[in-house]
Coordinates of C-alpha atoms in Angstrom, one line a residue:
Chain A
M1 CA 3.8 252.7 168.1
P2 CA 1.8 251.6 171.2
L3 CA -0.8 249.0 171.7
M4 CA -3.1 250.5 174.2
F5 CA -6.2 249.2 176.0
D6 CA -8.2 252.0 177.7
H7 CA -10.5 250.5 180.3
V8 CA -11.9 247.9 178.0
Y9 CA -15.0 245.8 179.0
Y10 CA -16.5 243.1 176.9
T11 CA -19.8 241.3 177.6
Y12 CA -21.0 238.4 175.5
D13 CA -24.8 238.5 174.5
A14 CA -25.0 241.9 176.3
S15 CA -28.7 242.3 175.3
S16 CA -29.8 238.7 175.9
P17 CA -31.4 237.3 179.0
L18 CA -28.0 235.6 179.8
P19 CA -25.2 238.1 179.4
S20 CA -21.7 237.0 180.4
K21 CA -18.9 239.3 181.3
A22 CA -15.7 238.2 179.6
I23 CA -13.3 240.9 180.4
E24 CA -13.5 243.8 182.7
D25 CA -11.6 247.0 183.0
I26 CA -8.6 245.9 181.0
H27 CA -6.1 248.8 180.9
F28 CA -2.5 248.6 179.7
T29 CA 0.0 250.0 177.2
L30 CA 2.6 248.1 175.3
N31 CA 5.3 249.8 173.2
E32 CA 6.2 248.1 170.0
P33 CA 8.1 246.0 169.4
F34 CA 7.1 243.7 172.2
F35 CA 7.0 239.9 172.8
C36 CA 4.2 239.8 175.3
G37 CA 2.8 236.6 176.9
I38 CA -0.8 236.4 178.1
I39 CA -1.4 233.8 180.8
G40 CA -4.3 232.8 182.8
Q41 CA -6.6 229.8 183.3
T42 CA -9.1 228.7 180.7
G43 CA -12.0 231.1 180.7
S44 CA -10.0 234.0 182.1
G45 CA -10.8 236.1 179.0
K46 CA -7.5 235.7 177.1
S47 CA -9.1 234.9 173.7
T48 CA -11.7 237.6 174.1
L49 CA -9.0 240.2 174.9
V50 CA -7.0 239.5 171.8
Q51 CA -10.1 239.6 169.5
Q52 CA -10.6 243.2 170.5
I53 CA -7.3 244.1 168.9
N54 CA -8.3 243.4 165.3
A55 CA -11.9 244.3 165.9
L56 CA -13.4 240.8 165.6
L57 CA -15.1 241.8 168.8
R58 CA -15.8 245.5 169.6
P59 CA -15.5 246.5 173.2
T60 CA -18.8 247.0 175.1
Q61 CA -17.1 249.9 176.8
G62 CA -13.7 251.6 176.5
K63 CA -11.4 251.6 173.5
V64 CA -8.4 249.9 172.0
I65 CA -5.7 251.8 170.2
V66 CA -3.7 249.8 167.8
G67 CA -1.0 251.8 166.1
E68 CA -3.0 254.5 164.2
F69 CA -6.3 252.6 164.5
V70 CA -8.9 253.0 167.2
V71 CA -11.4 250.3 168.0
D72 CA -14.2 251.6 170.2
S73 CA -17.7 250.5 171.2
S74 CA -19.6 252.3 168.4
K75 CA -21.8 250.1 166.3
K76 CA -20.7 251.7 163.0
K77 CA -18.7 249.7 160.6
M78 CA -15.0 250.6 160.7
K79 CA -13.8 251.9 157.3
E80 CA -10.2 251.0 157.9
I81 CA -11.0 247.5 159.2
K82 CA -9.1 245.8 156.5
S83 CA -5.9 247.8 157.1
L84 CA -6.3 247.1 160.8
R85 CA -6.6 243.4 160.2
K86 CA -3.5 243.5 158.0
Y87 CA -1.7 245.5 160.7
A88 CA -2.6 243.1 163.5
G89 CA -2.8 239.4 162.3
L90 CA -4.6 236.9 164.6
V91 CA -3.8 233.2 164.5
F92 CA -6.6 231.3 166.1
Q93 CA -6.2 228.2 168.3
F94 CA -6.2 225.1 166.1
A95 CA -5.6 227.2 163.1
E96 CA -5.2 224.2 160.9
Y97 CA -9.0 224.0 160.5
Q98 CA -9.2 227.2 158.6
L99 CA -7.4 225.8 155.5
F100 CA -9.7 225.4 152.5
E101 CA -7.8 225.9 149.2
E102 CA -6.8 223.2 146.7
T103 CA -3.1 223.7 147.3
V104 CA -0.9 224.8 150.1
L105 CA 0.5 227.7 148.1
K106 CA -2.9 228.9 147.2
D107 CA -4.1 228.8 150.7
V108 CA -1.2 230.8 152.0
S109 CA -1.5 233.4 149.3
F110 CA -5.2 233.8 150.1
G111 CA -4.4 236.3 152.8
P112 CA -2.3 238.7 150.8
K113 CA -4.7 238.5 147.9
N114 CA -7.5 239.6 150.2
F115 CA -5.4 242.7 151.0
K116 CA -5.3 243.6 147.3
E117 CA -1.8 242.3 146.5
N118 CA -1.5 241.2 142.9
E119 CA -1.1 237.5 142.1
E120 CA 2.7 237.5 141.7
V121 CA 3.5 239.4 144.9
A122 CA 1.0 237.3 146.9
V123 CA 2.6 234.1 145.7
E124 CA 6.0 235.5 146.4
K125 CA 5.0 236.4 149.9
A126 CA 3.4 233.0 150.4
K127 CA 6.5 231.2 149.3
K128 CA 8.6 233.3 151.7
A129 CA 6.2 232.6 154.6
L130 CA 6.2 228.9 153.9
K131 CA 9.9 228.8 153.9
K132 CA 10.0 230.5 157.2
V133 CA 7.8 228.0 158.9
G134 CA 9.8 225.2 157.3
I135 CA 7.5 223.7 154.7
P136 CA 9.6 222.3 151.9
E137 CA 8.9 223.3 148.3
E138 CA 7.6 219.9 147.2
Y139 CA 4.6 220.5 149.5
F140 CA 3.5 223.7 147.8
S141 CA 1.3 222.0 145.2
K142 CA -0.1 219.4 147.6
S143 CA -3.6 219.7 149.0
P144 CA -3.5 221.0 152.6
F145 CA -5.8 218.2 153.6
E146 CA -3.1 215.6 152.8
L147 CA -0.7 217.0 155.4
S148 CA -0.2 215.9 158.9
G149 CA -1.7 217.9 161.8
G150 CA 1.6 219.6 162.6
E151 CA 2.3 220.5 159.0
K152 CA -1.2 221.9 158.6
R153 CA -0.7 224.1 161.6
R154 CA 2.5 225.5 160.1
V155 CA 0.7 226.2 156.8
A156 CA -2.0 228.0 158.7
I157 CA 0.5 230.1 160.5
A158 CA 2.3 230.8 157.2
G159 CA -1.1 232.0 156.0
L160 CA -1.0 234.8 158.5
L161 CA 2.8 235.5 158.2
A162 CA 2.3 236.0 154.4
M163 CA 0.2 239.1 155.3
E164 CA 3.2 240.5 157.0
P165 CA 1.4 241.9 160.0
Q166 CA 3.1 244.5 162.3
I167 CA 1.6 242.8 165.3
L168 CA 1.2 239.0 165.3
I169 CA -1.3 237.6 167.8
L170 CA -1.1 233.9 168.5
D171 CA -3.7 231.9 170.4
E172 CA -1.9 228.9 171.7
P173 CA 0.0 228.2 168.5
T174 CA 1.9 225.2 169.9
A175 CA -1.0 223.3 171.5
G176 CA -1.0 219.7 170.2
L177 CA 2.3 220.1 168.4
D178 CA 5.2 217.7 169.0
P179 CA 7.9 219.3 171.2
K180 CA 10.4 219.7 168.4
G181 CA 7.9 221.3 166.1
A182 CA 6.8 223.6 168.9
Q183 CA 10.4 224.7 169.6
E184 CA 10.9 225.5 165.9
I185 CA 7.7 227.5 165.7
L186 CA 8.6 229.5 168.8
A187 CA 12.1 230.1 167.6
L188 CA 10.5 231.5 164.4
F189 CA 8.3 233.9 166.4
Y190 CA 11.4 235.0 168.4
D191 CA 13.2 235.7 165.2
L192 CA 10.3 237.7 163.9
Y193 CA 10.3 239.7 167.1
Q194 CA 14.0 240.5 166.7
N195 CA 13.3 241.7 163.2
G196 CA 10.7 244.2 164.4
T197 CA 7.4 242.4 164.5
S198 CA 5.5 242.5 167.8
I199 CA 4.3 239.3 169.1
L200 CA 1.3 238.7 171.5
L201 CA 1.3 235.1 172.6
I202 CA -1.5 233.3 174.5
T203 CA 0.0 230.2 176.1
H204 CA -0.3 227.7 178.9
D205 CA 3.4 226.8 178.6
M206 CA 5.1 228.8 181.3
N207 CA 8.5 227.6 180.1
V208 CA 7.9 229.5 176.8
V209 CA 6.9 232.6 178.7
L210 CA 10.1 232.5 180.8
K211 CA 12.3 231.8 177.8
Y212 CA 11.0 234.2 175.2
C213 CA 8.6 236.9 176.5
T214 CA 9.7 240.5 177.3
S215 CA 6.6 241.0 179.4
V216 CA 3.7 239.0 180.5
M217 CA 0.1 239.8 181.3
V218 CA -1.7 237.8 184.0
L219 CA -5.5 237.4 183.6
H220 CA -7.8 236.0 186.1
Q221 CA -11.6 235.9 185.7
G222 CA -11.7 238.6 183.1
K223 CA -9.5 241.0 185.1
L224 CA -5.9 242.0 184.4
L225 CA -3.9 241.2 187.5
G226 CA -1.0 243.0 186.1
M227 CA 1.8 243.3 183.6
Y228 CA 5.1 241.9 184.7
S229 CA 8.5 240.8 183.6
P230 CA 8.6 237.0 183.2
L231 CA 11.7 237.0 185.3
D232 CA 9.8 238.4 188.2
V233 CA 6.3 237.0 187.9
F234 CA 7.1 233.4 188.6
Y235 CA 8.7 234.2 191.9
Q236 CA 5.6 235.9 193.2
K237 CA 3.9 233.1 195.0
E238 CA 0.7 235.0 196.0
L239 CA 0.1 236.3 192.5
L240 CA 0.5 232.8 191.0
S241 CA -1.8 231.2 193.4
E242 CA -4.4 233.9 192.8
A243 CA -4.3 233.4 189.1
E244 CA -4.0 229.6 189.6
I245 CA -0.8 229.3 187.6
D246 CA 2.1 226.9 188.3
A247 CA 5.6 228.2 188.1
P248 CA 7.9 226.5 185.6
D249 CA 10.0 223.6 187.0
L250 CA 13.1 225.6 186.4
I251 CA 11.9 228.3 188.7
C252 CA 11.1 225.8 191.4
L253 CA 14.6 224.4 191.1
V254 CA 16.1 227.8 191.4
E255 CA 14.1 228.5 194.5
Q256 CA 15.0 225.2 196.1
M257 CA 18.7 225.8 195.4
E258 CA 18.4 229.3 196.9
K259 CA 16.9 227.7 200.0
K260 CA 19.9 225.4 200.2
G261 CA 22.2 228.4 200.3
F262 CA 23.2 228.8 196.6
S263 CA 23.1 232.4 195.4
L264 CA 22.0 232.5 191.8
N265 CA 21.3 235.6 189.7
R266 CA 17.6 235.2 189.0
Q267 CA 17.6 237.8 186.2
N268 CA 19.9 235.6 184.1
I269 CA 18.0 232.4 184.2
R270 CA 15.5 232.0 181.4
D271 CA 16.0 228.4 180.2
I272 CA 18.2 225.4 180.8
E273 CA 21.1 226.8 178.9
S274 CA 21.2 230.1 180.8
F275 CA 20.7 228.1 184.0
V276 CA 23.7 225.9 183.2
A277 CA 25.8 229.0 182.3
E278 CA 24.9 230.5 185.7
I279 CA 25.9 227.3 187.5
K280 CA 29.2 227.3 185.6
K281 CA 29.8 230.9 186.6
M282 CA 29.2 230.0 190.2
K283 CA 31.6 227.0 190.0
G284 CA 34.2 229.4 188.6
E285 CA 33.7 231.6 191.6
V286 CA 34.1 228.7 194.0
K287 CA 37.3 227.6 192.4
Chain B
M1 CA -25.2 233.9 163.5
K2 CA -27.4 234.5 166.5
A3 CA -30.6 235.3 164.5
L4 CA -31.8 231.7 164.6
P5 CA -35.5 231.5 163.7
I6 CA -36.2 229.0 166.5
G7 CA -35.7 230.1 170.1
R8 CA -32.9 228.9 172.2
Y9 CA -34.1 226.9 175.2
T10 CA -34.0 229.2 178.3
N11 CA -34.1 227.5 181.6
Y12 CA -36.9 229.4 183.3
D13 CA -39.1 227.4 185.6
T14 CA -42.5 228.5 184.1
F15 CA -45.7 226.6 183.7
L16 CA -44.9 226.1 180.0
N17 CA -41.4 224.7 180.7
R18 CA -42.9 222.2 183.2
L19 CA -45.5 220.9 180.8
D20 CA -44.7 217.5 179.3
A21 CA -42.9 217.7 176.0
R22 CA -45.2 215.2 174.4
F23 CA -48.2 217.4 175.2
K24 CA -46.4 220.5 173.9
L25 CA -45.5 218.8 170.6
L26 CA -49.1 217.7 170.1
A27 CA -50.3 221.2 171.1
M28 CA -48.1 222.8 168.5
I29 CA -49.2 220.5 165.8
L30 CA -52.9 221.2 166.6
F31 CA -52.4 224.9 166.8
M32 CA -50.7 224.8 163.4
V33 CA -53.7 222.9 162.0
V34 CA -56.0 225.7 163.4
V35 CA -53.7 228.3 161.7
F36 CA -54.3 226.6 158.4
I37 CA -58.0 225.8 158.4
H38 CA -60.5 228.1 156.8
F39 CA -63.6 229.3 158.7
G40 CA -66.9 230.5 157.4
S41 CA -65.6 233.8 155.9
R42 CA -62.6 236.0 155.6
A43 CA -63.7 238.1 158.6
M44 CA -64.0 235.0 160.7
D45 CA -60.6 233.8 159.6
F46 CA -59.0 237.0 160.7
T47 CA -61.0 237.1 163.9
F48 CA -59.5 233.8 164.9
Y49 CA -56.1 234.8 163.8
G50 CA -56.5 237.7 166.2
L51 CA -57.5 235.3 168.9
L52 CA -54.5 233.0 168.2
M53 CA -52.2 236.0 168.3
V54 CA -53.6 237.0 171.7
M55 CA -53.0 233.4 172.8
V56 CA -49.4 233.6 171.5
L57 CA -48.8 236.8 173.4
V58 CA -50.1 235.2 176.6
F59 CA -47.9 232.2 176.1
M60 CA -44.9 234.3 175.4
R61 CA -45.6 236.3 178.5
I62 CA -45.8 233.2 180.6
A63 CA -42.6 231.7 179.1
H64 CA -40.7 235.0 179.5
I65 CA -40.1 235.3 175.8
R66 CA -39.6 238.8 174.6
I67 CA -41.6 240.2 171.7
R68 CA -38.3 241.3 170.3
Q69 CA -37.3 237.7 169.8
L70 CA -40.3 237.1 167.7
L71 CA -39.7 240.2 165.7
R72 CA -36.2 239.1 165.1
A73 CA -37.4 235.8 163.8
I74 CA -39.8 237.6 161.4
K75 CA -37.3 240.1 160.2
P76 CA -35.7 237.9 157.4
M77 CA -39.2 237.3 156.0
W78 CA -39.9 240.9 154.9
F79 CA -38.1 240.4 151.6
M80 CA -40.0 237.2 150.9
M81 CA -43.3 238.9 151.7
I82 CA -42.7 241.7 149.3
F83 CA -41.7 239.3 146.6
L84 CA -44.8 237.2 147.3
L85 CA -47.0 240.4 147.1
I86 CA -45.6 241.2 143.7
I87 CA -46.2 237.7 142.4
N88 CA -49.7 237.7 143.8
V89 CA -50.6 241.0 142.3
L90 CA -49.4 239.9 138.9
V91 CA -50.9 236.4 139.0
V92 CA -54.2 236.7 140.9
Q93 CA -56.8 238.2 138.6
T94 CA -60.1 237.3 140.3
G95 CA -62.5 239.2 142.5
E96 CA -62.9 242.9 142.9
A97 CA -60.1 245.3 142.1
F98 CA -59.0 248.8 142.3
Y99 CA -56.8 250.6 139.8
I100 CA -53.5 252.4 140.1
G101 CA -53.4 254.2 136.8
D102 CA -54.4 251.4 134.3
F103 CA -53.1 248.6 136.4
P104 CA -55.7 246.5 138.3
I105 CA -54.8 245.4 141.8
H106 CA -57.2 242.7 143.0
Y107 CA -58.2 242.5 146.6
D108 CA -57.8 238.7 146.5
A109 CA -54.1 239.2 145.7
L110 CA -53.6 241.4 148.8
F111 CA -55.6 239.0 151.0
N112 CA -53.6 236.0 149.7
T113 CA -50.4 237.7 150.8
L114 CA -51.8 238.7 154.1
Y115 CA -53.0 235.2 154.8
T116 CA -49.5 233.8 154.1
F117 CA -47.9 236.5 156.2
V118 CA -50.2 236.0 159.2
R119 CA -49.9 232.3 159.1
L120 CA -46.1 232.4 158.9
I121 CA -45.9 234.7 161.9
L122 CA -48.2 232.5 163.9
M123 CA -46.3 229.3 162.9
L124 CA -43.0 231.0 163.8
A125 CA -44.4 232.1 167.1
F126 CA -45.7 228.7 168.0
S127 CA -42.4 227.0 167.2
L128 CA -40.6 229.7 169.0
I129 CA -42.6 229.1 172.1
L130 CA -42.1 225.3 171.8
T131 CA -38.4 225.5 171.4
A132 CA -37.9 228.2 174.0
T133 CA -39.7 226.1 176.7
T134 CA -38.7 222.6 175.7
K135 CA -35.2 221.0 175.8
P136 CA -34.3 219.6 172.4
M137 CA -33.6 216.3 174.0
D138 CA -37.1 216.2 175.5
L139 CA -38.5 217.0 172.1
T140 CA -36.8 214.1 170.6
Y141 CA -38.0 211.8 173.3
A142 CA -41.5 213.0 172.6
L143 CA -41.1 212.4 169.0
E144 CA -39.8 208.9 169.7
W145 CA -42.8 208.3 171.9
Y146 CA -45.2 209.2 169.1
L147 CA -43.4 207.2 166.6
H148 CA -43.2 204.2 168.8
P149 CA -46.1 202.3 167.3
L150 CA -44.2 202.3 164.0
T151 CA -41.8 199.7 165.5
F152 CA -44.4 197.1 164.8
I153 CA -44.0 197.6 161.1
K154 CA -40.2 197.5 161.5
V155 CA -39.5 201.2 161.3
P156 CA -36.2 201.8 163.2
V157 CA -37.7 204.5 165.4
H158 CA -34.9 204.4 167.9
I159 CA -32.3 205.0 165.3
I160 CA -34.3 207.9 163.7
A161 CA -34.7 209.5 167.2
M162 CA -31.0 209.1 167.8
V163 CA -30.1 210.7 164.5
I164 CA -32.5 213.6 165.2
S165 CA -31.2 214.1 168.7
L166 CA -27.6 214.1 167.5
A167 CA -28.4 216.6 164.8
L168 CA -30.1 218.9 167.3
R169 CA -27.3 218.4 169.7
F170 CA -24.8 219.6 167.1
I171 CA -26.6 222.7 165.8
P172 CA -25.1 225.0 168.5
T173 CA -21.7 223.4 168.1
L174 CA -21.7 223.9 164.4
L175 CA -22.9 227.5 164.8
E176 CA -20.2 228.2 167.2
E177 CA -17.7 226.6 164.8
A178 CA -19.0 228.7 161.9
D179 CA -18.6 231.7 164.1
R180 CA -15.0 230.7 164.8
F181 CA -14.2 230.1 161.1
M182 CA -15.8 233.4 160.1
K183 CA -13.5 235.1 162.6
A184 CA -10.5 233.2 161.4
Q185 CA -11.1 234.0 157.8
A186 CA -12.0 237.6 158.7
S187 CA -8.5 237.8 160.2
R188 CA -7.1 236.8 156.9
G189 CA -8.9 239.7 155.2
V190 CA -12.1 238.1 154.1
D191 CA -15.0 240.5 154.1
F192 CA -18.3 238.7 154.6
E193 CA -20.5 241.7 154.3
N194 CA -19.2 243.8 151.4
G195 CA -17.7 243.1 148.1
K196 CA -18.7 242.0 144.6
L197 CA -20.5 238.7 144.0
R198 CA -17.3 236.9 143.1
E199 CA -15.7 238.0 146.3
K200 CA -18.7 237.0 148.3
V201 CA -18.8 233.5 146.8
R202 CA -15.1 233.1 147.6
A203 CA -15.8 234.3 151.2
I204 CA -18.6 231.7 151.6
I205 CA -16.4 229.0 150.1
S206 CA -13.7 229.8 152.7
L207 CA -16.3 229.2 155.3
I208 CA -18.1 226.2 154.0
I209 CA -15.2 224.0 153.2
P210 CA -13.7 224.1 156.7
L211 CA -17.1 223.6 158.1
F212 CA -17.8 220.5 156.1
V213 CA -14.3 219.1 156.8
S214 CA -14.7 219.5 160.5
A215 CA -18.3 218.3 160.6
I216 CA -17.3 215.1 158.8
Q217 CA -14.3 214.7 161.1
R218 CA -16.5 215.3 164.1
S219 CA -19.1 212.7 163.0
T220 CA -16.6 209.9 162.4
D221 CA -15.0 210.7 165.8
L222 CA -18.5 210.6 167.4
A223 CA -19.3 207.3 165.8
D224 CA -16.1 205.8 167.1
A225 CA -16.7 207.2 170.5
M226 CA -20.2 205.7 170.6
E227 CA -19.0 202.3 169.4
V228 CA -16.1 202.2 171.9
R229 CA -18.7 202.7 174.6
G230 CA -20.7 199.8 173.3
Y231 CA -23.5 201.6 171.5
D232 CA -25.6 199.1 169.5
P233 CA -28.3 200.8 167.4
N234 CA -30.4 197.6 167.5
G235 CA -29.9 196.9 171.2
K236 CA -32.6 197.3 173.8
R237 CA -32.1 200.5 175.7
T238 CA -33.3 201.8 179.0
R239 CA -33.7 205.4 179.8
Y240 CA -32.3 207.6 182.5
R241 CA -35.2 210.1 182.5
I242 CA -38.7 208.7 182.3
M243 CA -41.5 211.0 181.2
H244 CA -44.6 211.2 183.3
F245 CA -47.9 212.8 182.5
A246 CA -48.7 215.1 185.4
K247 CA -52.1 216.5 186.4
R248 CA -51.4 219.8 184.6
D249 CA -50.7 217.9 181.4
V250 CA -54.0 216.1 181.6
L251 CA -55.9 219.3 182.3
S252 CA -54.1 221.2 179.6
L253 CA -54.8 218.4 177.2
F254 CA -58.5 218.6 178.0
F255 CA -58.5 222.4 177.3
L256 CA -56.5 221.9 174.2
L257 CA -58.8 219.2 172.8
A258 CA -61.9 221.3 173.7
F259 CA -60.4 224.3 171.9
F260 CA -59.3 222.3 168.9
G261 CA -62.7 220.5 168.7
G262 CA -64.5 223.8 168.8
M263 CA -62.4 225.3 166.1
L264 CA -62.8 222.3 163.9
A265 CA -66.5 222.2 164.4
L266 CA -66.8 225.9 163.5
S267 CA -64.7 225.4 160.4
I268 CA -66.5 222.3 159.2
C269 CA -70.0 223.8 159.7
G270 CA -68.7 227.0 158.1
I271 CA -70.5 229.1 160.7
D272 CA -70.1 232.8 160.1
F273 CA -70.8 234.9 163.2
Y274 CA -70.8 238.1 161.2
A275 CA -73.6 236.8 159.0
F276 CA -75.8 236.7 162.1
I277 CA -74.8 240.1 163.3
L278 CA -75.2 242.0 160.1

């Protein structure tokens, strides 16, 4: 099933004296399952773009096709809005602030219950989701407000995972997490992707984009500069400078080495491990 | 979320925007007094309400406030008005009446409701004009200026003003945050518009608890940040922006006082023009 944006525009406060265009003429198609990164400076429209997908914002112009759902600019209330929101789950930035229940388990099962799952199934799904994000069982009956910031974030993400969405949209899920925690969470998303869930990830961490994403969208001032493979995008100097994005250190290293006369296969280098493997291969050739 | 009854400050450079905040605050209070005083007769009352309404429209025109903004502010009051009308019809049993079937409806009841309605609209309109043309910070300064004499009887005017200005400062922030939490919970399947009462209560709880938590968090953070920068509530403070009365303020004050004095005189003497005409 595709995720399709058909020339989507969105303007905040469209009828007010001070309208502000957030995104303009966004047009793309993604085939599920995907692990797509969205990059761009702050204020480039990333968050606005993803909110069109589960109809938190309705396009001012154009339409969004999400699986079998269509989000368009009509003012009418969508009948299938709940199913849409179950299909495409959105985790907001600093999601830990949305916790409110008395216990961790109750909070995570809140989502499935809203989608008319019965109590037992909801709790079962919540437990499964909590296990996935690495929250141990003795935390289940704690109040979410007793947890540390990182733990809260995981619980909040579990709250969305428990809904078992087809498309999981994440707005900077690792911002403010410690590096190890961030790695674990990202590995979890990658695991979900390999099991058939589509992931749409807003991030400022280019290393993450290079390592995990199958494709990447570059946004700049509300316009989509293009959809690329992460293995190509970081070698395009002009594009990066237009979008005001810095390439990951690894890419700079590869480029420096190439200048010095090494020939590396760019398409194989996604992270430190694959880089080391590539170097080893080269050494083998030299020997 | 955006249907806030008071207007958001819009940065137009109009005459009303340029007027001193202290004057505008006084003007609003005096206009409100005029809205609430009684004149010689009912006809006189409504004549002056009409006059005030015309003035409101002129001010709104000057300040680039659209009529739609006022209508939007009035919209939530319809329900209250109907409720008030029913209560009035049931309670007020004086004066002349007409009958629907056997049920008497007294003219006084209708007029009582109409009075409340008109007064509320006028009050809303004046506060809309004030808040749309005056920065919240300037309003607080104006308030502090008026309260200043109270320092002699040891009222902590500065602290009160600081509390008010902080509260005003955080209204948009909290609204924005409420909007964010609504979206976050909507993503988890909460339906804020439909559903049974029980579900609605749950929906509201899922919004209010995070809001409280973050507001408290924010206020302790803010207090720390202020202390770190050496804020002392009892210390003597200087001000970056000093307010000056300009010529236009003095002139406007003159007109305002003349208008208010005239109104007050008419009211106290209970003069009824219509009695002369008829």
